[in-house]
C-alpha positions as CSV (number, residue, x, y, z in Angstrom):
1,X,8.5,-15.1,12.1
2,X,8.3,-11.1,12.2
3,X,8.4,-9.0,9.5
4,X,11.7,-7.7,11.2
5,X,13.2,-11.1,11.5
6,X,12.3,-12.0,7.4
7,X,14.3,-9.1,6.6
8,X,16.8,-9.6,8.8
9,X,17.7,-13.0,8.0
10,X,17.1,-12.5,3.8
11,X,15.1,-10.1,2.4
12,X,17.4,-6.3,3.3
13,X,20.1,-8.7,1.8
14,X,18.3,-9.3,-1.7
15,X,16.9,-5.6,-1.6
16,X,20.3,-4.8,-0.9
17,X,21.8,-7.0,-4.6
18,X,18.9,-5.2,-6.4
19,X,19.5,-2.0,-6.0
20,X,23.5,-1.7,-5.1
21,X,24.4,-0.6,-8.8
22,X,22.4,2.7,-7.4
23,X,24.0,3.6,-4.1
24,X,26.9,5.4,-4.8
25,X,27.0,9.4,-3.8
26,X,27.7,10.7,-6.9
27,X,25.2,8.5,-8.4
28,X,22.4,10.0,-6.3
29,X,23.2,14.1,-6.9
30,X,19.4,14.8,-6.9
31,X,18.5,13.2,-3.7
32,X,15.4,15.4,-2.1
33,X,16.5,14.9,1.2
34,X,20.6,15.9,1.1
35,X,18.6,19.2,-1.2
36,X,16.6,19.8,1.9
37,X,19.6,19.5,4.3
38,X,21.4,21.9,2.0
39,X,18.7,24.3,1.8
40,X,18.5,24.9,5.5
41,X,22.5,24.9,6.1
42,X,22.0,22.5,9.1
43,X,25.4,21.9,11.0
44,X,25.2,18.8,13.1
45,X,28.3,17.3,14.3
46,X,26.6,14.2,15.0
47,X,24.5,12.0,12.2
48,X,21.9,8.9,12.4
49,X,20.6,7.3,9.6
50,X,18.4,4.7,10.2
51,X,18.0,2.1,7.4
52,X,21.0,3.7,5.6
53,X,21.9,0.6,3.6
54,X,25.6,1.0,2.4
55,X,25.9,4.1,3.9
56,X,25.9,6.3,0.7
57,X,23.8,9.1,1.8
58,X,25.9,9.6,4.8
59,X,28.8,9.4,2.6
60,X,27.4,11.9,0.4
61,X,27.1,14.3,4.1
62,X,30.7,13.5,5.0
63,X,32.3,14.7,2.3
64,X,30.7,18.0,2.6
65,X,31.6,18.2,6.5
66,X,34.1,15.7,7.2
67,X,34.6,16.4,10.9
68,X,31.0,14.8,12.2
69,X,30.3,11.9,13.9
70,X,28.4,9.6,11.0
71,X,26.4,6.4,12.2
72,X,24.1,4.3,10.2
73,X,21.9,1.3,10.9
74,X,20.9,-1.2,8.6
75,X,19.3,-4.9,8.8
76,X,21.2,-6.1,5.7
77,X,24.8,-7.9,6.6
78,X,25.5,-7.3,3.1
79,X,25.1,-3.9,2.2
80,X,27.0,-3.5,6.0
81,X,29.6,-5.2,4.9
82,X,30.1,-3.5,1.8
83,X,29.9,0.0,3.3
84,X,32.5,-0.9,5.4
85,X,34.6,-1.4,2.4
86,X,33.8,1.4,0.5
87,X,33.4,4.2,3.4
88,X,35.5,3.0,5.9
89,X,35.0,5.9,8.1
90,X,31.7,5.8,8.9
91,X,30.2,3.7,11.6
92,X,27.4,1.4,10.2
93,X,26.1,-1.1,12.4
94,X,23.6,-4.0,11.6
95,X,20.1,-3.5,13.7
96,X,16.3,-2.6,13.0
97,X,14.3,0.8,14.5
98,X,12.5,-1.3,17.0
99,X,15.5,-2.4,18.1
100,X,18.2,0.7,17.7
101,X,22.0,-0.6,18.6
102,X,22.9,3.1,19.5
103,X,22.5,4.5,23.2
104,X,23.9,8.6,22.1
105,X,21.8,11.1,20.3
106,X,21.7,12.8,17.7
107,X,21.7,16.2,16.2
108,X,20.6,15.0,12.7
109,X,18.7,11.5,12.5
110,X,16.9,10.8,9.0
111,X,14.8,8.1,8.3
112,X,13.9,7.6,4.7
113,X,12.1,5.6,3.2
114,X,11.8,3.0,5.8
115,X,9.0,3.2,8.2
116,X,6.8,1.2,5.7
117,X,8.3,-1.6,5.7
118,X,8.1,-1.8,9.4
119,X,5.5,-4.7,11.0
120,X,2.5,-2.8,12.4
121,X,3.3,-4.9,15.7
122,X,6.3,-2.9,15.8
123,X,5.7,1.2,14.2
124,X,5.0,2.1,18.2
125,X,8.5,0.4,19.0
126,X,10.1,2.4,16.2
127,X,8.8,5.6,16.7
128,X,9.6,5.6,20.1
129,X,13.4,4.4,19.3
130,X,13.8,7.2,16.8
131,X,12.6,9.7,19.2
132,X,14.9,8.8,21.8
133,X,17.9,9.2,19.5
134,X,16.8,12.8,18.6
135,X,18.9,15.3,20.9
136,X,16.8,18.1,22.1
137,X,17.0,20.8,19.7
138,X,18.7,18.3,16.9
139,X,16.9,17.6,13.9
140,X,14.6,14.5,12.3
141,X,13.8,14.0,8.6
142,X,11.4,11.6,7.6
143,X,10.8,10.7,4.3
144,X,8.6,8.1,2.9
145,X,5.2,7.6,1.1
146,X,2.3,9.7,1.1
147,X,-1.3,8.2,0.0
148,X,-4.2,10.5,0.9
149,X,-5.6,7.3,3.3
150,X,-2.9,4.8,4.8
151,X,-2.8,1.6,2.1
152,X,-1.6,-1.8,2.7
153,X,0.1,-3.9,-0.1
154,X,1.6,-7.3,-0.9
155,X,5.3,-6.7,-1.3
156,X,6.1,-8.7,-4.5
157,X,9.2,-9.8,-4.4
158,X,8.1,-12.6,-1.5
159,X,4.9,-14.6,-2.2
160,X,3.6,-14.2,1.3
161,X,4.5,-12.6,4.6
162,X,5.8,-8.8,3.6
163,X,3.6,-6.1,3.1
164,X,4.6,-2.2,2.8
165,X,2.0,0.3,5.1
166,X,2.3,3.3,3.3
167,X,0.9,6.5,5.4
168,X,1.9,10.6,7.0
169,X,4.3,8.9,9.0
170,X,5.4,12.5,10.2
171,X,2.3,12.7,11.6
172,X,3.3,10.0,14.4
173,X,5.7,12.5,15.5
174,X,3.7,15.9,15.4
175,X,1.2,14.4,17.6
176,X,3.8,14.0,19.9
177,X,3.4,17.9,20.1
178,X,7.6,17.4,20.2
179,X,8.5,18.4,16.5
180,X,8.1,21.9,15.1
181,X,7.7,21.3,11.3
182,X,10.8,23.3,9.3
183,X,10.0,22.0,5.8
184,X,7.6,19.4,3.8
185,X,8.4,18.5,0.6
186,X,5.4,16.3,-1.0
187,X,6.4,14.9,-4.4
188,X,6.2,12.4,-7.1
189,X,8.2,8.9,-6.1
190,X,9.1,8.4,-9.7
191,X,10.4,11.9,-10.7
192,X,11.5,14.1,-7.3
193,X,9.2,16.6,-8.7
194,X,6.3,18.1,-7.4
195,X,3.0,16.4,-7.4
196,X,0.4,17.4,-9.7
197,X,-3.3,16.2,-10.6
198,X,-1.8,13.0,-12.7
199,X,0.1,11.7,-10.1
200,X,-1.4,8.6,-9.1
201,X,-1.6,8.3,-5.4
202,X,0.7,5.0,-4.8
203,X,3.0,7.5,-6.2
204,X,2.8,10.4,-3.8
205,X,6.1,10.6,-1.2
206,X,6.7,13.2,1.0
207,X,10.0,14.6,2.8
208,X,9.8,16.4,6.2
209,X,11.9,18.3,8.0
210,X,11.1,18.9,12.1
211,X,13.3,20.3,15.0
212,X,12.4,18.4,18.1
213,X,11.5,21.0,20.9
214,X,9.8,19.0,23.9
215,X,6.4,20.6,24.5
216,X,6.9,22.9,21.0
217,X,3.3,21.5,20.0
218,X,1.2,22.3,23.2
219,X,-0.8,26.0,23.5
220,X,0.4,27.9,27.1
């Protein structure tokens, strides 16, 4: 059994019952990457978020520009479910980024906090389903963690099976040479704020912002 298939059949589920008291809009004012969004007054009229869970950050875009197309893929039937209930007028479909069940594009897809969960069988798989959902010109923000070398670790919650790859996973897309950088945000998980010397470095996350222009990385 994949990675993929654990959390598809259980584990985005009981992530999902953890941490639900937490993902409500105007629970999550301080959220770096809607700041970000803000700060560069993008206007997309079409929205991707992959691993959006219940949908709340979306939510959170909507209600600022109501008249967008909002999609969101997410493994867990549960939190699916219940952001069907609570924000019925966004589109969230049950899936994984290897596998997205979208065929448009997009002029905003975010990604957050998600890639390091992926199975290392399938990052390439991902990456290349993200990038093919990215309209020419849109925009991609990627947010995860940020060790200085990539790290492995056991994720706790199941005794064997899981583990979380933490690493630049902007990076993936730079070397593309396909992504101009707009903005990179590198802070501390626990408080949003910047890093400084004491933050220990399973703590470092980062948040980027890139506009995908094909060929935007190569020298003429």
């Amino acid at each position: 059994m994949t990675q993929e298939d654990i959390f598809l059949k259980s584990e985005a589920d009981a992530w999902y019952k953890r941490n639900a008291h937490a993902l409500a809009p105007v629970k999550r004012t301080g959220d770096i990457p809607l700041m970000l969004l803000r700060r560069h007054k993008l206007a997309p009229k079409s929205v991707l978020e992959v691993g959006a869970s219940n949908g709340w950050r979306l939510e959170a875009l909507r209600m600022r520009r109501p008249r967008v197309s909002y999609v969101g893929v997410e493994p867990s039937r549960a939190a699916v479910r219940a952001g069907k209930k609570a924000f019925p007028k966004l589109m969230l479909l049950r899936g994984v980024a290897s596998a997205l069940p979208v065929k448009s594009v997009f002029d905003l897809v975010l990604v957050i906090f998600v890639l390091h969960w992926v199975s290392r069988e399938e990052l390439l798989a991902s990456i290349v389903e993200i990038d093919r959902v990215v309209a020419e010109g849109g925009y991609l923000l990627v947010s995860d963690f940020l060790p200085r070398t990539p790290r492995r670790n056991h994720y706790h919650h199941l005794k064997s099976g899981v583990s979380t790859w933490k690493m630049d996973y902007g990076a993936l897309f730079e070397a593309t040479g396909n992504y101009r950088l707009v903005e990179r945000f590198i802070h501390d998980y626990r408080t949003n704020k910047q890093i400084n010397t004491r933050t220990p470095d399973n703590m470092r996350a980062v948040v980027t912002l890139y506009q995908k222009k094909l060929g935007i990385g190569y020298a003429a």
